[in-house]
Coordinates of C-alpha atoms and ligand atoms in Angstrom, one line a residue:
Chain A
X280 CA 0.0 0.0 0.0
X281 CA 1.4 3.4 -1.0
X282 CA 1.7 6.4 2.0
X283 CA -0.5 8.9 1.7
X284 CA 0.8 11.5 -0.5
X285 CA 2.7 14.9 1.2
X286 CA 1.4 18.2 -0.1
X287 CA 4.3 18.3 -2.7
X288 CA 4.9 15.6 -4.6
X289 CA 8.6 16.1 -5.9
X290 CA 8.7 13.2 -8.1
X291 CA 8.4 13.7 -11.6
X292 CA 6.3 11.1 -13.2
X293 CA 3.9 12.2 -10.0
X294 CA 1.0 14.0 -9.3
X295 CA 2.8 17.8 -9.5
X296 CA 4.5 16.7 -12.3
X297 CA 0.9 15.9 -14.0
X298 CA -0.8 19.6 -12.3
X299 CA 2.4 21.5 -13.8
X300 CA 1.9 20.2 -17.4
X301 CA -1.9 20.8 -17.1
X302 CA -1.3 24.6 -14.8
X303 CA 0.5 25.6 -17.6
X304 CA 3.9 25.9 -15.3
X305 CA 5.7 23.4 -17.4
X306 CA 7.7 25.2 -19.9
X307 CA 5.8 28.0 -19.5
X308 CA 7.0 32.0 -20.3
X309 CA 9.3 33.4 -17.9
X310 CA 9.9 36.9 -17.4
X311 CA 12.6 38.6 -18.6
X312 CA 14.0 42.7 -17.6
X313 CA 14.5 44.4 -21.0
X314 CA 17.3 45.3 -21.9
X315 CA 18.8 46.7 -25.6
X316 CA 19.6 44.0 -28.2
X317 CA 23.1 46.1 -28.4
X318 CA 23.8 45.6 -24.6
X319 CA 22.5 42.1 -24.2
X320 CA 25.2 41.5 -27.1
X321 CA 27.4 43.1 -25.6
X322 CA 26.9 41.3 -21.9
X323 CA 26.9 37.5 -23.7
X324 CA 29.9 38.1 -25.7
X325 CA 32.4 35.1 -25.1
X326 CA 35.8 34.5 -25.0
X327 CA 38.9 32.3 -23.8
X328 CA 40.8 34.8 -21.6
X329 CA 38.8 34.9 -18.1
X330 CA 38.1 31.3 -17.9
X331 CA 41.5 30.2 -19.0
X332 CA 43.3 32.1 -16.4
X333 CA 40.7 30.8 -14.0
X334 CA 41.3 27.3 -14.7
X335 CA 45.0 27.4 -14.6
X336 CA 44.6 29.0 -11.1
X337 CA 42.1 26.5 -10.1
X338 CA 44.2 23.4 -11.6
X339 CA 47.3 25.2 -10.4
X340 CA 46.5 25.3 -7.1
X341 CA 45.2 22.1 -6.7
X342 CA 48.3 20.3 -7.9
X343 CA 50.3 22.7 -5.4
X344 CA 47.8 21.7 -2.7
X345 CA 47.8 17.9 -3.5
X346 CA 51.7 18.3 -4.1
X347 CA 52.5 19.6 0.2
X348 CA 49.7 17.2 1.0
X349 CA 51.7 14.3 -0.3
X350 CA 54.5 15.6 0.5
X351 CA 53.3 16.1 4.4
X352 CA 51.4 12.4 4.0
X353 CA 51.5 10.4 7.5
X354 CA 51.6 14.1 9.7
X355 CA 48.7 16.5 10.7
X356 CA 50.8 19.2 8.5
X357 CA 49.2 17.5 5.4
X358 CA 45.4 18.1 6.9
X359 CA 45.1 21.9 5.7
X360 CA 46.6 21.5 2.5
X361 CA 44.1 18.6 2.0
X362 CA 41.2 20.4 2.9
X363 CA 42.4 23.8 0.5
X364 CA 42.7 20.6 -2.7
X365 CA 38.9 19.5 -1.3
X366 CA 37.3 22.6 -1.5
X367 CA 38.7 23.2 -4.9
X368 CA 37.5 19.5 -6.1
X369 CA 34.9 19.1 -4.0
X370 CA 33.2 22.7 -4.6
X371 CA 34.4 25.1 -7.1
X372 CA 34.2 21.8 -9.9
X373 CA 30.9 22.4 -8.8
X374 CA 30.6 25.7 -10.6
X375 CA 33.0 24.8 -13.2
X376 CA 30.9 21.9 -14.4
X377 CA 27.6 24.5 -14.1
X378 CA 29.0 27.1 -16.9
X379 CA 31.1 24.7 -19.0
X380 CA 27.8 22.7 -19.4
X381 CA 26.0 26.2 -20.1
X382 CA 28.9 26.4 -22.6
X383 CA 29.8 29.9 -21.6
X384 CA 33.2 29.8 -19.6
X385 CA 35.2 29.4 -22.6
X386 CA 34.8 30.8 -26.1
X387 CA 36.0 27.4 -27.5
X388 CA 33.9 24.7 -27.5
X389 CA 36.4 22.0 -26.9
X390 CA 37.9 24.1 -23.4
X391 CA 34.0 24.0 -22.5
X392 CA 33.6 20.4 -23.2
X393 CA 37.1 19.2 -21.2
X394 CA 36.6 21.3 -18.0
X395 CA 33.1 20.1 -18.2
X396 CA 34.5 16.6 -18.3
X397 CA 36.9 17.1 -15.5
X398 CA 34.3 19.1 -13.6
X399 CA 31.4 16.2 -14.2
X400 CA 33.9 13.5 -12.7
X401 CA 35.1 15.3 -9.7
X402 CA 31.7 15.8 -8.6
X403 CA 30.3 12.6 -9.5
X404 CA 28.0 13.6 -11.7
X405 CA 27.0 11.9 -14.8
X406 CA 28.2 15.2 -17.3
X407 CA 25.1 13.5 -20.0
X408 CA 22.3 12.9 -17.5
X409 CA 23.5 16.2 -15.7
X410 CA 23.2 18.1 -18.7
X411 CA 19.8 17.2 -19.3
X412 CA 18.6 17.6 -15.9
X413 CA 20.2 20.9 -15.9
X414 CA 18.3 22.5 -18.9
X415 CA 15.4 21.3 -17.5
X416 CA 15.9 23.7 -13.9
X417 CA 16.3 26.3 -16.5
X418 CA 13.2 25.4 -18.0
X419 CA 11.1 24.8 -14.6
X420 CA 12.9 26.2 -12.4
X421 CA 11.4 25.5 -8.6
X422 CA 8.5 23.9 -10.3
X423 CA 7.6 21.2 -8.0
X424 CA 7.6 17.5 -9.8
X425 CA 9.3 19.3 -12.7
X426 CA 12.5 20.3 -11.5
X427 CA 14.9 17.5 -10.7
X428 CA 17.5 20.0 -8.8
X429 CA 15.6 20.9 -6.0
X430 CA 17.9 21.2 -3.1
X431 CA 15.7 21.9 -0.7
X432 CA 12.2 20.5 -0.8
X433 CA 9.2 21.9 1.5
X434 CA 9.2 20.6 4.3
X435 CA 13.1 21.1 4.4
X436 CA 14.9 17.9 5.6
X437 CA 17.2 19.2 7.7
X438 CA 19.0 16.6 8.0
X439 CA 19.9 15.5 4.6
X440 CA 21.0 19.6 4.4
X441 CA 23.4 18.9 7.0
X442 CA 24.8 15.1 5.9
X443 CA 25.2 17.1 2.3
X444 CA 27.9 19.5 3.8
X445 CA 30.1 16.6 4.1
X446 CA 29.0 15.1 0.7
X447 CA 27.3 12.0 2.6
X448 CA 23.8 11.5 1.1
X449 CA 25.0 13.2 -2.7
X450 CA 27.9 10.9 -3.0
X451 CA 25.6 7.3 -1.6
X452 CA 22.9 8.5 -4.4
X453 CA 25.7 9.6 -7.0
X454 CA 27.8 6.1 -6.3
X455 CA 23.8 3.5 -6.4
X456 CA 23.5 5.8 -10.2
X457 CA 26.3 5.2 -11.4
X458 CA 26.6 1.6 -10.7
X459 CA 23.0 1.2 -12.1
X460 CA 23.7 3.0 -15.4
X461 CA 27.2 1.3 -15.6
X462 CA 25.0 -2.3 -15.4
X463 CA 23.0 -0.5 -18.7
X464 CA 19.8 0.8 -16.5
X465 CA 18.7 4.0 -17.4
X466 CA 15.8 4.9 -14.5
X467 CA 12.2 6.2 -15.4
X468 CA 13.0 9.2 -13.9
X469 CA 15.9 10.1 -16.0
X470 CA 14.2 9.0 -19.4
X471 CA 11.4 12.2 -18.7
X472 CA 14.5 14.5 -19.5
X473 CA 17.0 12.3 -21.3
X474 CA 16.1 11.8 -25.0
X475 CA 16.2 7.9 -26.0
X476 CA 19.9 8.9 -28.4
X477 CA 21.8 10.0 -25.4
X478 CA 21.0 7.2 -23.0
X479 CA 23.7 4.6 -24.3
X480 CA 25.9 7.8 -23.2
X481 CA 24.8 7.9 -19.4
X482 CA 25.6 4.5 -19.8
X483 CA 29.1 4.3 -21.1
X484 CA 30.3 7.1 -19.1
X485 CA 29.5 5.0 -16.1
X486 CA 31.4 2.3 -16.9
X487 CA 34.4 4.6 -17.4
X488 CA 34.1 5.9 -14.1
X489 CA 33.8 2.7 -12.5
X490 CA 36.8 1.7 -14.4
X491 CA 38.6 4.6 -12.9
X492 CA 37.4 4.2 -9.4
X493 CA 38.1 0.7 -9.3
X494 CA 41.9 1.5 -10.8
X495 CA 42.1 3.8 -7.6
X496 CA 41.0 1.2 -5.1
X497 CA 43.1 -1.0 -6.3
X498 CA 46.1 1.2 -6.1
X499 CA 45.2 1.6 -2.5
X500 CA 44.9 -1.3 -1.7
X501 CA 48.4 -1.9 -3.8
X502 CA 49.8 0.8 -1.4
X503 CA 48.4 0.1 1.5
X504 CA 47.1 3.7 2.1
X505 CA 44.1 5.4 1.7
X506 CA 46.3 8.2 -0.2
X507 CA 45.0 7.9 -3.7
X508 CA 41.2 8.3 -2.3
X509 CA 42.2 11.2 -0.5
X510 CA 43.2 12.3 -4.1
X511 CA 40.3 10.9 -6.1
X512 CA 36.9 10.3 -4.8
X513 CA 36.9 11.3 -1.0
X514 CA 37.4 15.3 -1.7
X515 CA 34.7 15.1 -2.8
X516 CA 33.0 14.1 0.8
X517 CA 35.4 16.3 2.3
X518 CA 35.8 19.2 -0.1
X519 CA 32.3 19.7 -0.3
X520 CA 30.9 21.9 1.9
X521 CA 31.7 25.0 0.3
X522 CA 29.2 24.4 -2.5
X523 CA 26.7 23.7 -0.8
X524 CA 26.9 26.6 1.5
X525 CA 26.4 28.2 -1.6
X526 CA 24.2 26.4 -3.3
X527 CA 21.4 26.4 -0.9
X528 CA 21.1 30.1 -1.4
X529 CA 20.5 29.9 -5.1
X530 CA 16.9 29.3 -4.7
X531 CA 16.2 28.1 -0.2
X532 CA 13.6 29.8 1.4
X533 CA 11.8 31.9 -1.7
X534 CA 8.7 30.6 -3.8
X535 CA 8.2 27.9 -5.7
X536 CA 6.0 27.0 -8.6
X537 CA 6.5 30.8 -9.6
X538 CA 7.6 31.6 -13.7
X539 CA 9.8 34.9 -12.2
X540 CA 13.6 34.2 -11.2
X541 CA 12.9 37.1 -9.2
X542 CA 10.5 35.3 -7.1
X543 CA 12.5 32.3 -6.9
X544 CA 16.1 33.2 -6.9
X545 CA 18.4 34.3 -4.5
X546 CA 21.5 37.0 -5.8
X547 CA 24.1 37.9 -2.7
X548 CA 27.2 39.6 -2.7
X549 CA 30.2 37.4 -1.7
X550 CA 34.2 37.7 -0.6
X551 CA 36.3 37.2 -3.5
X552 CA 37.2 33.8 -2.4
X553 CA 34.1 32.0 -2.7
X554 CA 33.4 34.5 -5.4
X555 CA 36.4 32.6 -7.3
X556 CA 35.2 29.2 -6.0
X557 CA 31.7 29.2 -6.8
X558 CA 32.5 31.2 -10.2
X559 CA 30.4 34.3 -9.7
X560 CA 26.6 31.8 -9.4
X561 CA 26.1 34.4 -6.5
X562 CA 24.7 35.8 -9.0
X563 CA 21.8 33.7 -9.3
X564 CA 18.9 35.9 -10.3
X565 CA 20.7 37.0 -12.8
X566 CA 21.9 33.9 -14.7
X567 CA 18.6 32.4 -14.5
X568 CA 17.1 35.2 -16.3
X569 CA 20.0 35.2 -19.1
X570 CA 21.7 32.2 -19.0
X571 CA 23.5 33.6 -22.2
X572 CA 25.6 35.8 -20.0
X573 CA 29.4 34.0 -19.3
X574 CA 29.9 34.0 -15.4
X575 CA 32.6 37.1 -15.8
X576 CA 30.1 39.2 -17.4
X577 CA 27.3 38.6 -14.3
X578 CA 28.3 41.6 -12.2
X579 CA 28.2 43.9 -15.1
X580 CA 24.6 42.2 -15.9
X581 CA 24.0 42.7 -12.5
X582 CA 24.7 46.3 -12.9
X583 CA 22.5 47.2 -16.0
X584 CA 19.3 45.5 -14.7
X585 CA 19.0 45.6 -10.6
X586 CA 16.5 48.2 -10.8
X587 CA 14.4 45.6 -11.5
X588 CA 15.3 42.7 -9.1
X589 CA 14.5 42.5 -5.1
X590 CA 17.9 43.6 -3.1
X591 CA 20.4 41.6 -3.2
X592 CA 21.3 39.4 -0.1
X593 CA 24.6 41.6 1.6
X594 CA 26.8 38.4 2.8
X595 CA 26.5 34.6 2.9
X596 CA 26.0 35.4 6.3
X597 CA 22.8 37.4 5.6
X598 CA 21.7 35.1 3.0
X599 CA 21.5 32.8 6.0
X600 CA 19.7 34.6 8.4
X601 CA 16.6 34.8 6.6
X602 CA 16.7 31.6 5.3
X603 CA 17.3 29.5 8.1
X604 CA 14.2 31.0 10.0
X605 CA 12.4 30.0 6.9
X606 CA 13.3 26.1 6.5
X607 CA 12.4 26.0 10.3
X608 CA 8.9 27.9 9.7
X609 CA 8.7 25.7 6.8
X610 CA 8.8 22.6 9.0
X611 CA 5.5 24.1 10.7
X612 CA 3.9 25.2 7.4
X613 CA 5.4 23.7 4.3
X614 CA 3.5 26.8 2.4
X615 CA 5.6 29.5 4.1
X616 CA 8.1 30.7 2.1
X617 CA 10.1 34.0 1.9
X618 CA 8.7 36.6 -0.2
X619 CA 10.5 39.0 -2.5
X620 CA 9.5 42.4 -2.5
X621 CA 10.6 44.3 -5.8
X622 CA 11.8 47.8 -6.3
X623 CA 9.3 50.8 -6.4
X624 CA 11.5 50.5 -10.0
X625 CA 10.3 47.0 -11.2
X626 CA 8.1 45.8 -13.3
X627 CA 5.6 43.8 -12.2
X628 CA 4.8 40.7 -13.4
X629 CA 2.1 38.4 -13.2
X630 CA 0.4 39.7 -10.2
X631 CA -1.1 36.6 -9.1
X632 CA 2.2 35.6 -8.0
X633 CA 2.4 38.4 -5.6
X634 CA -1.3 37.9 -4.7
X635 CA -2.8 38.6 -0.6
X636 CA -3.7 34.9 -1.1
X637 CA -0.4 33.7 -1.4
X638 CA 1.3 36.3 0.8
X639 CA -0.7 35.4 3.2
X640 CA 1.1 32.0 3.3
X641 CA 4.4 34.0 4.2
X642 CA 3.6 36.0 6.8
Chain B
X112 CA 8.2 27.1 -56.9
X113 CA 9.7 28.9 -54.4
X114 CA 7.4 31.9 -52.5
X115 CA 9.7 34.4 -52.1
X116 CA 8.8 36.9 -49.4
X117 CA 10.3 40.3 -48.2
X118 CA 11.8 40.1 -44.8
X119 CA 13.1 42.6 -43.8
X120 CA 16.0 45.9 -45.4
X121 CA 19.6 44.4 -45.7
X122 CA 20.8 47.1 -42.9
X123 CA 18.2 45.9 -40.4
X124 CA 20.7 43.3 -39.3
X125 CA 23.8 43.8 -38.0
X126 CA 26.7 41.8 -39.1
X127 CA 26.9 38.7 -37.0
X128 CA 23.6 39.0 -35.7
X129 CA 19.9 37.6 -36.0
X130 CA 16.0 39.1 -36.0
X131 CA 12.7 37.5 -35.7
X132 CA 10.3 38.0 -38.9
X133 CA 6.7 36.6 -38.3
X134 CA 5.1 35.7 -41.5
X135 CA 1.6 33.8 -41.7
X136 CA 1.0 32.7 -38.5
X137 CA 5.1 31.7 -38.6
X138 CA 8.0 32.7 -37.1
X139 CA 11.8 33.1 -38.9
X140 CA 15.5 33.7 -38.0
X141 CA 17.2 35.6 -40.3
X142 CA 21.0 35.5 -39.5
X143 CA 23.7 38.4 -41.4
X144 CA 27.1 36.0 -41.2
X145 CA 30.3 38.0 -40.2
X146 CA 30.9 37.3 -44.1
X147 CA 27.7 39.9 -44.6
X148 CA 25.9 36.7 -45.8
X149 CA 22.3 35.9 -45.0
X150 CA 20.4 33.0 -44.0
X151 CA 17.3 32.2 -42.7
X152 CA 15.6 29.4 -40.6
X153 CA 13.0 28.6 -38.3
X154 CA 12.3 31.1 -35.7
X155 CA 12.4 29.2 -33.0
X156 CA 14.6 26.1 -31.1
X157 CA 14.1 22.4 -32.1
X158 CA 14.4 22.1 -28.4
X159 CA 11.6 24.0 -26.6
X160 CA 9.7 26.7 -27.5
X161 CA 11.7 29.6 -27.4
X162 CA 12.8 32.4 -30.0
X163 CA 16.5 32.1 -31.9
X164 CA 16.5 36.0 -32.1
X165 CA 17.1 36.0 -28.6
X166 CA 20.3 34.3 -28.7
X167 CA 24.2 34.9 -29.5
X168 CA 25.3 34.4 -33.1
X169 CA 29.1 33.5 -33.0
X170 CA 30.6 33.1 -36.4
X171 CA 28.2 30.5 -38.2
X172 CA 26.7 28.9 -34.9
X173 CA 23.5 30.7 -33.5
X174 CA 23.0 29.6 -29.7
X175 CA 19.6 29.4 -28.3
X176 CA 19.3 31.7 -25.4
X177 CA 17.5 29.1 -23.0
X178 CA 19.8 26.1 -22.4
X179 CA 22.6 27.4 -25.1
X180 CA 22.4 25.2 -27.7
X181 CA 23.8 25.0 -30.8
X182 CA 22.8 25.2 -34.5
X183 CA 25.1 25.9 -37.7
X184 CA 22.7 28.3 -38.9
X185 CA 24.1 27.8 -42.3
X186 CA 22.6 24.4 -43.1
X187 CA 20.3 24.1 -39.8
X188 CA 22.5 21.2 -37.9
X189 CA 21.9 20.8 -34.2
X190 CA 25.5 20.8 -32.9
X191 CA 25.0 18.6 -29.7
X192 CA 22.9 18.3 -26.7
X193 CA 20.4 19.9 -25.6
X194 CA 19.2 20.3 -28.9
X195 CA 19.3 17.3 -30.9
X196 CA 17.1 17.9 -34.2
X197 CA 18.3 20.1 -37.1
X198 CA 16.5 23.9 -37.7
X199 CA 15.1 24.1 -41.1
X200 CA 16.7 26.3 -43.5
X201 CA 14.9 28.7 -46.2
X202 CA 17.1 29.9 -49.3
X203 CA 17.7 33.7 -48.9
X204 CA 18.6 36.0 -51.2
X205 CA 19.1 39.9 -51.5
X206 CA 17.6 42.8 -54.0
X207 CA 17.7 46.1 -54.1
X208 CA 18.5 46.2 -50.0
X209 CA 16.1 43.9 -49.0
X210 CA 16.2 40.8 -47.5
X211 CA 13.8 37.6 -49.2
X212 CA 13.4 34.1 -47.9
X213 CA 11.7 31.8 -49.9
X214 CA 9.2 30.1 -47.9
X215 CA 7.6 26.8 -49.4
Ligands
FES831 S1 15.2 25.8 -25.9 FE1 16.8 26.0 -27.2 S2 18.4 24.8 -26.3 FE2 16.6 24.5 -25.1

């Protein structure tokens, strides 16, 4: 006998997934500030330079890091040096792997596809079913049973939040997928966004990374030390946290089932360190509304259209403080939520959206 | 035989670039190369439904503005996921300033 249902049903070949299609929120219209043809042009112009000294710095770092850590290998000196190399696998290939598979980074498609590639593996994510799943959170983004990258679903589970600092829950799901689509299974779930000529991809991908996983087991065992998982595989349990403190304040706390990033997105102003590290996604509003625009061109995008988006969160810090008071109030009410006000400057849009009925919910 | 329709002037385009011309219920890309060529193809993305003329136009590759995708706007081929089925393409040809695309 099935449980009876919670009020969202997340899955999506479920019940939401049906009401979006049928509310029109599936695919739907999204709104969009206007902006000149000229500037737009302007802001989505690509090129090489920004993203290749990026990458060198990133890379460059994390064979310096993974160099003293070796070198330090059986003392406690090697712990920081570890921790610097797992942040930089474990997090910013998060962001790396987000615009190289928007194709924006680089100006050349093949720099794109590689970091993408290096990206994908470091964070355990299947680059072809990744892709897929990522174009459609740009398509529905926060629409419940439509959007397979929710990362917090109402009512918030707290825990999983917490596990997912350290990697734990991501890397268990990521490890049970890819040793089911190595074995040739392509899950029901996946086959709503993956169209039937890219599944033999997911597939053979897989088995690469098995292959390569196995290799470093092996050498371990070889060796005797856990040394080449601390290198390949574990960072990304260890190295992890820094995404997702990041990550949970692209879209925690705000509205879903809304067709206005401004509603549903989160932009906050960040130190240049995680700036670097999460590659400028801070941003969030911002790329959501024109994912066109390469990650070194967001603050300039910011700059041309913030008249028309809520304030920006000040800090992490702040970005925090109103959204852990929400998840808990969300654990109450799963229809709270936290509710953008825009500038005396913005548009409006779709008023129903910003409706007494549903504001009502927030307060 | 080909129904050649007026599109828009030559100079409405800028070189490298794309506009939307609805015809009859239809909607087309029309693309000025950075060879000041034209082309045309279907308006909008074999992917979803969204509108080319949004997007960046980088050499002969137009990229949807949605998920980024990728068409040779040339001859209409989807470059790689997420879009996987080619645009159409419409012959094109200019006179006296003005762009027609023969639409069948
Ligand atoms: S709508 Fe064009 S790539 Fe998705």
């Amino acid at each position: 006998m099935n449980a009876a249902p919670t009020i969202r049903d997340y899955s999506l070949i479920g019940r939401d997934a049906q009401a979006a299609v049928a509310n029109g929120l599936a695919a739907a219209e999204w709104y969009h500030t206007d902006l000149a043809r000229k500037q737009m042009k302007e802001l989505m112009k690509r090129s090489d330079g920004p993203a290749i000294r990026d990458t060198l710095v990133w890379l460059g770092c994390m064979m310096f890091f993974a160099g003293l850590g070796i070198a330090l290998w059986g003392t406690w000196w090697c712990v920081p040096f570890f921790l610097a190399y797992g942040v930089l696998y474990g997090s910013a290939s998060d962001s790396r792997w987000h615009e190289c598979g928007h194709g924006t980074a680089f100006k050349t498609r093949w720099m794109n596809d590689a970091v993408y590639q290096i990206a994908s593996f470091f964070m355990m994510r299947n680059p072809v079913t990744w892709r897929w799943s990522h174009a459609r959170h740009h398509t529905d983004t926060v629409i419940v049973g439509r959007d397979p990258e929710i990362a917090v679903m109402r009512p918030p589970d707290l825990l999983r939040l917490v596990l997912n600092f350290f990697g734990l829950l991501d890397v268990w799901h990521a490890l049970g997928d890819m040793g089911r689509n190595a074995l040739g299974n392509v899950s029901a779930e996946e086959k709503t966004f993956i169209p039937e000529q890219e599944q033999h991809k997911v597939v053979r991908i897989a088995r690469l990374w098995v292959a390569i996983y196995a290799a470093t087991i092996a050498l371990a065992i070889y060796m005797g030390s856990f040394l080449p998982l601390v290198l390949i595989g574990l960072p990304r349990l260890y190295g992890a946290w820094h995404h997702v403190l990041t990550g949970l304040l692209q879209h925690g706390g705000l509205a879903d089932n809304v067709t206005d990033h401004r509603l549903n997105s989160r932009t906050v102003y960040m130190n240049p360190i995680s700036g670097f590290i999460y590659w400028n996604m801070n941003y969030h509003v911002e790329h959501h509304m024109f994912p066109m625009v390469p990650y070194h061109a967001l603050p300039k995008l910011h700059e041309a259209i913030k008249h028309d988006l809520p304030a920006p969160n000040t800090s992490i810090w702040n970005g925090y403080r109103e959204m852990i008071p929400a998840f808990i109030r969300q654990l109450r009410n799963e229809e709270y939520f936290l509710k953008r006000q825009l500038p005396p400057t913005a548009r409006p849009y779709r008023e129903e959206f910003h409706s007494d009925a549903i504001a009502a919910a927030a307060e | 035989m080909s129904n050649w329709i007026e599109a828009c002037a030559a100079d409405d385009i800028d070189e490298e670039d794309v506009i939307r011309f609805d015809h009859d219920g239809r909607t087309f890309a029309i693309y000025r190369s950075p060879d000041d060529e034209y082309f045309a193809t279907d308006g909008v993305c074999t992917h979803e439904q969204v509108h080319l003329a949004d997007g960046l136009v980088m050499d002969e590759i137009i990229e949807c503005p949605k998920h980024n995708g990728r068409f040779d706007y040339r001859t209409g081929e989807a470059k790689g996921a997420p879009v996987c089925v080619n645009l159409r393409t419409y012959p094109v040809k200019v006179e006296a300033g003005k762009v027609l695309i023969a639409i069948g």
